[in-house]
């Protein structure tokens, strides 16, 4: 039961018992709950609102119905349904969604605690700003006015690129889309979000291999796998409910589970084969497995002949990776990798799963392409039970990426070309010349700022600190808007602190203050705006498997929090483009943009990836009828959504009226396109060096073109004689765009897609996947040593890249690697997730039920290393990186990590180099658990294609505190 404790906010002194007791060497469960403001299962949250608890009677409880509302968990990307129980507008309980085909009634610790995320007493309750070093409560009108005036002053003095708009994987699809549109109307491509630092190398590597940069199958389709190869991921902690699906295949199919990881994780504990390898040597490991496959002729030769280009060049590289060389580089024995190869060959189709362990490297794009090539060689693509099942980290990181909250594209991966801007101007019914005038008139070479890739979030601090002359934009970044972002999830924390202090203005929009509120020592120019959680609004969210689900609003906004789209609308008013940006979007009560109208607007424009068929009505229908969908195929069996795939995973071709079911498994040629079948995308031309890049004699059932073919254009329809199938309205729409040159991506009517599918064809063509990406720094994926490596014997053989400038900023590679830090910093440092927390941890460490489970930041040290260093389990130690950042954490002496490797989780913040920053949080808004961020010790290093940060392979030294 809830017990009323006080009518006021918890006083700062009320938190001291936790701090004192923890410093004294630990705290028990009862003490933790008492010190955190919780007792006998109750919360002080109700007191924080100034409210009270009304005693219930048997009569009122019996007569008042509890309303149940479906939502979706706001943590990882599995997409678990949450059934909220609401009593008279108050969220009083929750149950897992037993009808959901994704979580099947399962929850992890975080999912079971999401009610507290919405009702949490440690939330940011009203707008605040720093004034003379103190947090001061202000009104929304004051906050919007002061921030807007400051930004307009910066815009006038330095141009629109000097304000950086950092978005969020926690926005729903509609908010993410509106955020990218908002940045465009402001006039900058300096906009990005968390995908840059989690799976940008996946998107780039995978999309450039076969067309789309997303999970090809689904969590559920793993039920069909005969083998599971998991590398650089720990779903038992990072995506716990996904383990239901992995273990089902393991038990039902006797599918061997192979886990490759530098650390013996909780996932590895379930493995039939655990392969420990050196951090940063993924390409060498995969090539070591492929060496055995090619040496024995075990590859799928017919699949390669008909559907893959460039595998001969891969074979030439793989031939260099003998078992001896692979063991020298990775540490994995050749005999073990021979066994792994044989297991994968004898158990097809198998699936490959990876997460950030493979992506966060300076050659991360090489890693992700190597994983794809392994599947192409085995013929495991485009089939149930196969594919590359890429587990995304946040609940809507897939959707926010799809909707273009990125520095290098508009929504739908259209890019930033003149044609891309013309397309979206047509969707928005905007004057393209007016849009151009919103951007700085300056150019970089021959490229206008409108068409120039922005600064990625991984490098925003360099936009502030780098000399203006070294940047490919008119001036430095002067204002930073962190809208749903944990800054402690990024490396180089000490430099970030300096950057935050140099800014003219720092704006945080979030349900929680985040580490941004305390990392810097500013006395003014910092604003905290309380955004709603996703349980206080409605909208769609895209799970890792590309399915869209609809969240209904659970409760009205708490405290003085506002929805993200309401806040954007207020800024749009101040900036003078409100009427333009919302010309096709209605307003709900309180001048809040209508969510369904935003959905319909991106439905009208995102033809590239098929975000066009998932209307609000269809998504809501699926949520209401979850019980009708098969738990493995995700296909509805009867009911009102009969034949649909749950959530209509993209591409869901054409308009909603076309009723395409969605595409469960990408590139599956066993079924017609109209039923969810698909080819590889013809994205890279029709030939290369005289070689055919289109598929050879293979096609989907019912295709009237019985061979490979390019992507569809109006001219192609005319040449085939299929243009007569277009309606008059469709033809008029096509003519209005570019006539015969209009293609399947720019036709706003959907007619070209509809007609292509009517004739059994995929709108984007039928091509080969390419194993060699000639547009990348390494066309054939090769191993390169991390920037900070203790294997100096390998640097000469496998060096990093030359220093270069891209994404507007100078980027160092060789100039760092050529310096030997390994004598002073001999231990490899890597990082990862815990089951209790998520992301930067601000919201989950503010949740008492989760905070109780994990109260200390720690470093895992191998037993031999610990004994050699004189470190005892449970002691406080210093961990320092080669750039001088250091953290004071608890030592966990364990065999989980191998000799010479240390691991730290990345969810902590609120301490900086041994200093507790609790007193710097706004009163009552500090998380229950604070700790050092591993990223204070983490170092410089960025992927050669996407600027992904390298957090999985740096160096450190450790000593007792």
PDB file of C-alpha atoms in Angstrom, residues 350-581:
ATOM      1  CA  UNK A 350      21.594 -20.365 -39.012  1.00  0.00           C
ATOM      2  CA  UNK A 351      21.268 -16.798 -37.860  1.00  0.00           C
ATOM      3  CA  UNK A 352      23.957 -14.255 -36.963  1.00  0.00           C
ATOM      4  CA  UNK A 353      23.256 -11.851 -34.100  1.00  0.00           C
ATOM      5  CA  UNK A 354      25.357  -8.873 -33.069  1.00  0.00           C
ATOM      6  CA  UNK A 355      25.190  -5.769 -30.926  1.00  0.00           C
ATOM      7  CA  UNK A 356      27.508  -2.940 -29.946  1.00  0.00           C
ATOM      8  CA  UNK A 357      30.450  -5.202 -29.174  1.00  0.00           C
ATOM      9  CA  UNK A 358      30.923  -5.372 -32.919  1.00  0.00           C
ATOM     10  CA  UNK A 359      29.960  -1.845 -33.899  1.00  0.00           C
ATOM     11  CA  UNK A 360      31.890   0.460 -31.565  1.00  0.00           C
ATOM     12  CA  UNK A 361      35.289   0.321 -33.261  1.00  0.00           C
ATOM     13  CA  UNK A 362      37.338   2.498 -35.618  1.00  0.00           C
ATOM     14  CA  UNK A 363      36.747  -0.230 -38.221  1.00  0.00           C
ATOM     15  CA  UNK A 364      33.227  -1.076 -37.060  1.00  0.00           C
ATOM     16  CA  UNK A 365      31.886  -0.905 -40.608  1.00  0.00           C
ATOM     17  CA  UNK A 366      34.343  -3.672 -41.526  1.00  0.00           C
ATOM     18  CA  UNK A 367      33.050  -5.822 -38.679  1.00  0.00           C
ATOM     19  CA  UNK A 368      29.407  -5.542 -39.641  1.00  0.00           C
ATOM     20  CA  UNK A 369      30.146  -6.294 -43.298  1.00  0.00           C
ATOM     21  CA  UNK A 370      32.213  -9.329 -42.303  1.00  0.00           C
ATOM     22  CA  UNK A 371      29.229 -10.705 -40.363  1.00  0.00           C
ATOM     23  CA  UNK A 372      27.034 -10.198 -43.445  1.00  0.00           C
ATOM     24  CA  UNK A 373      29.564 -11.899 -45.713  1.00  0.00           C
ATOM     25  CA  UNK A 374      29.630 -14.941 -43.431  1.00  0.00           C
ATOM     26  CA  UNK A 375      25.878 -15.312 -43.950  1.00  0.00           C
ATOM     27  CA  UNK A 376      26.143 -14.778 -47.702  1.00  0.00           C
ATOM     28  CA  UNK A 377      28.815 -17.455 -47.959  1.00  0.00           C
ATOM     29  CA  UNK A 378      26.632 -19.906 -46.050  1.00  0.00           C
ATOM     30  CA  UNK A 379      23.542 -19.045 -48.123  1.00  0.00           C
ATOM     31  CA  UNK A 380      21.704 -18.096 -44.951  1.00  0.00           C
ATOM     32  CA  UNK A 381      20.139 -14.900 -46.263  1.00  0.00           C
ATOM     33  CA  UNK A 382      16.533 -14.431 -47.356  1.00  0.00           C
ATOM     34  CA  UNK A 383      15.274 -17.447 -45.485  1.00  0.00           C
ATOM     35  CA  UNK A 384      13.352 -18.184 -42.315  1.00  0.00           C
ATOM     36  CA  UNK A 385      15.780 -19.079 -39.551  1.00  0.00           C
ATOM     37  CA  UNK A 386      18.642 -17.229 -41.236  1.00  0.00           C
ATOM     38  CA  UNK A 387      19.431 -13.576 -41.710  1.00  0.00           C
ATOM     39  CA  UNK A 388      21.337 -11.055 -39.647  1.00  0.00           C
ATOM     40  CA  UNK A 389      19.362 -10.360 -36.503  1.00  0.00           C
ATOM     41  CA  UNK A 390      20.801  -7.068 -35.307  1.00  0.00           C
ATOM     42  CA  UNK A 391      19.607  -6.282 -31.799  1.00  0.00           C
ATOM     43  CA  UNK A 392      19.081  -2.524 -31.481  1.00  0.00           C
ATOM     44  CA  UNK A 393      19.521  -0.927 -28.062  1.00  0.00           C
ATOM     45  CA  UNK A 394      16.734   1.588 -27.422  1.00  0.00           C
ATOM     46  CA  UNK A 395      12.972   1.210 -27.763  1.00  0.00           C
ATOM     47  CA  UNK A 396      12.855   3.476 -30.809  1.00  0.00           C
ATOM     48  CA  UNK A 397      16.429   3.739 -32.019  1.00  0.00           C
ATOM     49  CA  UNK A 398      15.317   1.882 -35.152  1.00  0.00           C
ATOM     50  CA  UNK A 399      12.450   4.293 -35.719  1.00  0.00           C
ATOM     51  CA  UNK A 400      14.447   7.435 -34.964  1.00  0.00           C
ATOM     52  CA  UNK A 401      17.082   6.238 -37.445  1.00  0.00           C
ATOM     53  CA  UNK A 402      14.447   5.467 -40.066  1.00  0.00           C
ATOM     54  CA  UNK A 403      12.852   8.877 -39.543  1.00  0.00           C
ATOM     55  CA  UNK A 404      16.168  10.573 -40.271  1.00  0.00           C
ATOM     56  CA  UNK A 405      17.328  12.015 -36.929  1.00  0.00           C
ATOM     57  CA  UNK A 406      20.807  11.866 -38.417  1.00  0.00           C
ATOM     58  CA  UNK A 407      23.401  14.324 -39.670  1.00  0.00           C
ATOM     59  CA  UNK A 408      23.597  12.734 -43.109  1.00  0.00           C
ATOM     60  CA  UNK A 409      20.029  12.224 -44.265  1.00  0.00           C
ATOM     61  CA  UNK A 410      16.441  13.362 -44.368  1.00  0.00           C
ATOM     62  CA  UNK A 411      13.693  10.937 -43.247  1.00  0.00           C
ATOM     63  CA  UNK A 412      13.746   7.549 -44.953  1.00  0.00           C
ATOM     64  CA  UNK A 413      17.478   7.499 -45.818  1.00  0.00           C
ATOM     65  CA  UNK A 414      16.937   9.835 -48.759  1.00  0.00           C
ATOM     66  CA  UNK A 415      20.255  11.552 -48.030  1.00  0.00           C
ATOM     67  CA  UNK A 416      20.898  15.276 -48.434  1.00  0.00           C
ATOM     68  CA  UNK A 417      21.104  15.620 -52.213  1.00  0.00           C
ATOM     69  CA  UNK A 418      19.180  18.233 -54.131  1.00  0.00           C
ATOM     70  CA  UNK A 419      16.730  15.535 -55.193  1.00  0.00           C
ATOM     71  CA  UNK A 420      16.169  14.478 -51.576  1.00  0.00           C
ATOM     72  CA  UNK A 421      15.348  18.037 -50.519  1.00  0.00           C
ATOM     73  CA  UNK A 422      13.060  18.458 -53.537  1.00  0.00           C
ATOM     74  CA  UNK A 423      11.192  15.286 -52.569  1.00  0.00           C
ATOM     75  CA  UNK A 424      10.598  16.341 -48.977  1.00  0.00           C
ATOM     76  CA  UNK A 425       9.685  19.882 -50.028  1.00  0.00           C
ATOM     77  CA  UNK A 426       6.924  18.301 -52.144  1.00  0.00           C
ATOM     78  CA  UNK A 427       5.763  16.184 -49.197  1.00  0.00           C
ATOM     79  CA  UNK A 428       5.760  19.240 -46.926  1.00  0.00           C
ATOM     80  CA  UNK A 429       4.208  21.398 -49.675  1.00  0.00           C
ATOM     81  CA  UNK A 430       7.011  23.822 -48.966  1.00  0.00           C
ATOM     82  CA  UNK A 431       8.706  26.386 -51.182  1.00  0.00           C
ATOM     83  CA  UNK A 432      12.105  24.820 -51.881  1.00  0.00           C
ATOM     84  CA  UNK A 433      13.716  28.212 -52.435  1.00  0.00           C
ATOM     85  CA  UNK A 434      12.513  29.312 -48.997  1.00  0.00           C
ATOM     86  CA  UNK A 435      14.030  26.149 -47.506  1.00  0.00           C
ATOM     87  CA  UNK A 436      17.355  26.909 -49.164  1.00  0.00           C
ATOM     88  CA  UNK A 437      17.353  30.377 -47.652  1.00  0.00           C
ATOM     89  CA  UNK A 438      17.053  28.895 -44.175  1.00  0.00           C
ATOM     90  CA  UNK A 439      20.602  27.486 -44.512  1.00  0.00           C
ATOM     91  CA  UNK A 440      23.890  29.332 -44.417  1.00  0.00           C
ATOM     92  CA  UNK A 441      24.812  30.601 -47.906  1.00  0.00           C
ATOM     93  CA  UNK A 442      28.425  29.476 -47.490  1.00  0.00           C
ATOM     94  CA  UNK A 443      29.835  26.420 -49.271  1.00  0.00           C
ATOM     95  CA  UNK A 444      32.482  23.830 -48.524  1.00  0.00           C
ATOM     96  CA  UNK A 445      34.149  23.370 -51.872  1.00  0.00           C
ATOM     97  CA  UNK A 446      31.232  23.114 -54.276  1.00  0.00           C
ATOM     98  CA  UNK A 447      28.823  21.730 -51.673  1.00  0.00           C
ATOM     99  CA  UNK A 448      26.151  23.946 -50.155  1.00  0.00           C
ATOM    100  CA  UNK A 449      25.603  23.668 -46.401  1.00  0.00           C
ATOM    101  CA  UNK A 450      22.121  22.317 -47.129  1.00  0.00           C
ATOM    102  CA  UNK A 451      23.673  19.319 -48.873  1.00  0.00           C
ATOM    103  CA  UNK A 452      26.632  18.866 -46.521  1.00  0.00           C
ATOM    104  CA  UNK A 453      26.679  16.165 -43.874  1.00  0.00           C
ATOM    105  CA  UNK A 454      26.512  17.679 -40.396  1.00  0.00           C
ATOM    106  CA  UNK A 455      28.690  17.061 -37.359  1.00  0.00           C
ATOM    107  CA  UNK A 456      27.791  13.698 -35.767  1.00  0.00           C
ATOM    108  CA  UNK A 457      26.871  13.568 -32.080  1.00  0.00           C
ATOM    109  CA  UNK A 458      30.044  11.601 -31.384  1.00  0.00           C
ATOM    110  CA  UNK A 459      32.006  14.724 -32.380  1.00  0.00           C
ATOM    111  CA  UNK A 460      29.851  17.591 -31.111  1.00  0.00           C
ATOM    112  CA  UNK A 461      32.462  18.537 -28.536  1.00  0.00           C
ATOM    113  CA  UNK A 462      34.942  19.108 -31.375  1.00  0.00           C
ATOM    114  CA  UNK A 463      32.441  21.428 -33.011  1.00  0.00           C
ATOM    115  CA  UNK A 464      32.818  23.535 -29.880  1.00  0.00           C
ATOM    116  CA  UNK A 465      36.517  23.124 -29.087  1.00  0.00           C
ATOM    117  CA  UNK A 466      38.176  22.783 -32.496  1.00  0.00           C
ATOM    118  CA  UNK A 467      39.578  25.920 -34.098  1.00  0.00           C
ATOM    119  CA  UNK A 468      36.978  27.477 -36.376  1.00  0.00           C
ATOM    120  CA  UNK A 469      39.415  27.376 -39.281  1.00  0.00           C
ATOM    121  CA  UNK A 470      39.540  23.575 -39.058  1.00  0.00           C
ATOM    122  CA  UNK A 471      35.770  23.098 -39.305  1.00  0.00           C
ATOM    123  CA  UNK A 472      33.742  22.693 -42.491  1.00  0.00           C
ATOM    124  CA  UNK A 473      31.106  25.173 -41.346  1.00  0.00           C
ATOM    125  CA  UNK A 474      30.980  28.944 -40.852  1.00  0.00           C
ATOM    126  CA  UNK A 475      31.524  29.011 -37.083  1.00  0.00           C
ATOM    127  CA  UNK A 476      31.843  26.838 -33.996  1.00  0.00           C
ATOM    128  CA  UNK A 477      28.922  25.222 -32.216  1.00  0.00           C
ATOM    129  CA  UNK A 478      27.702  27.792 -29.683  1.00  0.00           C
ATOM    130  CA  UNK A 479      24.426  26.311 -28.407  1.00  0.00           C
ATOM    131  CA  UNK A 480      23.751  22.654 -27.653  1.00  0.00           C
ATOM    132  CA  UNK A 481      20.283  21.170 -27.286  1.00  0.00           C
ATOM    133  CA  UNK A 482      20.377  17.705 -25.693  1.00  0.00           C
ATOM    134  CA  UNK A 483      16.822  16.504 -26.256  1.00  0.00           C
ATOM    135  CA  UNK A 484      16.546  13.068 -24.633  1.00  0.00           C
ATOM    136  CA  UNK A 485      20.256  12.221 -24.554  1.00  0.00           C
ATOM    137  CA  UNK A 486      22.604  10.921 -21.849  1.00  0.00           C
ATOM    138  CA  UNK A 487      25.949  12.694 -22.295  1.00  0.00           C
ATOM    139  CA  UNK A 488      27.749  10.124 -20.130  1.00  0.00           C
ATOM    140  CA  UNK A 489      27.148   7.581 -22.895  1.00  0.00           C
ATOM    141  CA  UNK A 490      29.887   9.336 -24.904  1.00  0.00           C
ATOM    142  CA  UNK A 491      33.655   9.119 -24.617  1.00  0.00           C
ATOM    143  CA  UNK A 492      36.055  11.924 -23.653  1.00  0.00           C
ATOM    144  CA  UNK A 493      33.993  13.135 -20.684  1.00  0.00           C
ATOM    145  CA  UNK A 494      36.614  15.608 -19.455  1.00  0.00           C
ATOM    146  CA  UNK A 495      36.684  17.308 -22.856  1.00  0.00           C
ATOM    147  CA  UNK A 496      32.892  17.279 -22.893  1.00  0.00           C
ATOM    148  CA  UNK A 497      32.894  19.145 -19.596  1.00  0.00           C
ATOM    149  CA  UNK A 498      35.144  21.796 -21.159  1.00  0.00           C
ATOM    150  CA  UNK A 499      32.915  21.997 -24.232  1.00  0.00           C
ATOM    151  CA  UNK A 500      29.759  22.406 -22.138  1.00  0.00           C
ATOM    152  CA  UNK A 501      31.385  25.260 -20.250  1.00  0.00           C
ATOM    153  CA  UNK A 502      32.480  27.013 -23.449  1.00  0.00           C
ATOM    154  CA  UNK A 503      28.995  27.021 -25.011  1.00  0.00           C
ATOM    155  CA  UNK A 504      26.884  30.177 -24.989  1.00  0.00           C
ATOM    156  CA  UNK A 505      23.897  28.051 -24.045  1.00  0.00           C
ATOM    157  CA  UNK A 506      23.181  24.483 -22.941  1.00  0.00           C
ATOM    158  CA  UNK A 507      19.574  23.257 -23.128  1.00  0.00           C
ATOM    159  CA  UNK A 508      18.407  19.906 -21.754  1.00  0.00           C
ATOM    160  CA  UNK A 509      14.939  18.580 -22.659  1.00  0.00           C
ATOM    161  CA  UNK A 510      14.262  15.357 -20.776  1.00  0.00           C
ATOM    162  CA  UNK A 511      12.051  13.788 -18.104  1.00  0.00           C
ATOM    163  CA  UNK A 512      15.198  13.725 -15.922  1.00  0.00           C
ATOM    164  CA  UNK A 513      17.965  16.322 -15.472  1.00  0.00           C
ATOM    165  CA  UNK A 514      20.628  13.888 -16.824  1.00  0.00           C
ATOM    166  CA  UNK A 515      24.358  14.162 -16.235  1.00  0.00           C
ATOM    167  CA  UNK A 516      24.286  17.301 -18.405  1.00  0.00           C
ATOM    168  CA  UNK A 517      22.953  19.152 -15.361  1.00  0.00           C
ATOM    169  CA  UNK A 518      25.995  18.369 -13.210  1.00  0.00           C
ATOM    170  CA  UNK A 519      28.971  17.569 -15.455  1.00  0.00           C
ATOM    171  CA  UNK A 520      29.706  21.248 -16.142  1.00  0.00           C
ATOM    172  CA  UNK A 521      30.525  24.003 -13.658  1.00  0.00           C
ATOM    173  CA  UNK A 522      28.543  26.761 -15.352  1.00  0.00           C
ATOM    174  CA  UNK A 523      26.851  29.436 -13.280  1.00  0.00           C
ATOM    175  CA  UNK A 524      24.380  30.450 -15.986  1.00  0.00           C
ATOM    176  CA  UNK A 525      23.221  29.671 -19.527  1.00  0.00           C
ATOM    177  CA  UNK A 526      21.865  26.203 -18.657  1.00  0.00           C
ATOM    178  CA  UNK A 527      18.173  25.340 -19.050  1.00  0.00           C
ATOM    179  CA  UNK A 528      16.353  22.183 -17.992  1.00  0.00           C
ATOM    180  CA  UNK A 529      12.962  21.579 -19.632  1.00  0.00           C
ATOM    181  CA  UNK A 530      10.793  18.720 -18.291  1.00  0.00           C
ATOM    182  CA  UNK A 531       9.584  16.528 -21.150  1.00  0.00           C
ATOM    183  CA  UNK A 532       6.913  13.882 -20.708  1.00  0.00           C
ATOM    184  CA  UNK A 533       7.702  10.215 -20.759  1.00  0.00           C
ATOM    185  CA  UNK A 534       6.278   8.140 -23.608  1.00  0.00           C
ATOM    186  CA  UNK A 535       3.552   6.938 -21.249  1.00  0.00           C
ATOM    187  CA  UNK A 536       2.124  10.473 -21.151  1.00  0.00           C
ATOM    188  CA  UNK A 537       1.581  10.722 -24.886  1.00  0.00           C
ATOM    189  CA  UNK A 538       0.640   8.461 -27.788  1.00  0.00           C
ATOM    190  CA  UNK A 539       2.269   7.452 -31.036  1.00  0.00           C
ATOM    191  CA  UNK A 540       4.124   4.696 -32.860  1.00  0.00           C
ATOM    192  CA  UNK A 541       7.415   3.010 -32.075  1.00  0.00           C
ATOM    193  CA  UNK A 542       9.516   0.681 -34.240  1.00  0.00           C
ATOM    194  CA  UNK A 543      10.954  -2.483 -32.725  1.00  0.00           C
ATOM    195  CA  UNK A 544      14.259  -3.944 -33.839  1.00  0.00           C
ATOM    196  CA  UNK A 545      12.517  -6.253 -36.330  1.00  0.00           C
ATOM    197  CA  UNK A 546      11.068  -3.213 -38.171  1.00  0.00           C
ATOM    198  CA  UNK A 547       7.532  -3.702 -36.798  1.00  0.00           C
ATOM    199  CA  UNK A 548       5.589  -0.586 -35.839  1.00  0.00           C
ATOM    200  CA  UNK A 549       3.490  -0.674 -32.668  1.00  0.00           C
ATOM    201  CA  UNK A 550       1.108   1.952 -31.322  1.00  0.00           C
ATOM    202  CA  UNK A 551       1.319   3.309 -27.801  1.00  0.00           C
ATOM    203  CA  UNK A 552      -1.825   4.742 -26.257  1.00  0.00           C
ATOM    204  CA  UNK A 553      -1.494   7.450 -23.641  1.00  0.00           C
ATOM    205  CA  UNK A 554      -1.535   5.911 -20.158  1.00  0.00           C
ATOM    206  CA  UNK A 555      -1.770   9.049 -18.009  1.00  0.00           C
ATOM    207  CA  UNK A 556      -1.901  12.792 -18.485  1.00  0.00           C
ATOM    208  CA  UNK A 557       1.422  14.647 -18.218  1.00  0.00           C
ATOM    209  CA  UNK A 558       2.661  14.776 -14.643  1.00  0.00           C
ATOM    210  CA  UNK A 559       4.020  17.821 -12.819  1.00  0.00           C
ATOM    211  CA  UNK A 560       4.664  20.617 -15.363  1.00  0.00           C
ATOM    212  CA  UNK A 561       6.069  18.289 -18.020  1.00  0.00           C
ATOM    213  CA  UNK A 562       5.101  18.771 -21.657  1.00  0.00           C
ATOM    214  CA  UNK A 563       5.151  16.462 -24.660  1.00  0.00           C
ATOM    215  CA  UNK A 564       8.154  16.774 -26.961  1.00  0.00           C
ATOM    216  CA  UNK A 565       5.999  17.761 -29.929  1.00  0.00           C
ATOM    217  CA  UNK A 566       4.293  20.490 -27.877  1.00  0.00           C
ATOM    218  CA  UNK A 567       7.715  21.907 -27.003  1.00  0.00           C
ATOM    219  CA  UNK A 568       8.800  21.811 -30.652  1.00  0.00           C
ATOM    220  CA  UNK A 569       5.637  23.675 -31.608  1.00  0.00           C
ATOM    221  CA  UNK A 570       6.383  26.430 -29.094  1.00  0.00           C
ATOM    222  CA  UNK A 571       9.908  26.900 -30.441  1.00  0.00           C
ATOM    223  CA  UNK A 572       8.522  26.898 -33.998  1.00  0.00           C
ATOM    224  CA  UNK A 573       6.242  29.782 -33.001  1.00  0.00           C
ATOM    225  CA  UNK A 574       9.153  31.788 -31.643  1.00  0.00           C
ATOM    226  CA  UNK A 575      11.296  31.043 -34.694  1.00  0.00           C
ATOM    227  CA  UNK A 576       8.533  32.126 -37.057  1.00  0.00           C
ATOM    228  CA  UNK A 577       7.850  28.924 -38.992  1.00  0.00           C
ATOM    229  CA  UNK A 578       5.013  27.364 -36.977  1.00  0.00           C
ATOM    230  CA  UNK A 579       2.387  27.813 -39.693  1.00  0.00           C
ATOM    231  CA  UNK A 580       4.703  26.371 -42.323  1.00  0.00           C
ATOM    232  CA  UNK A 581       5.945  23.313 -40.451  1.00  0.00           C
TER     233      UNK A 581
END
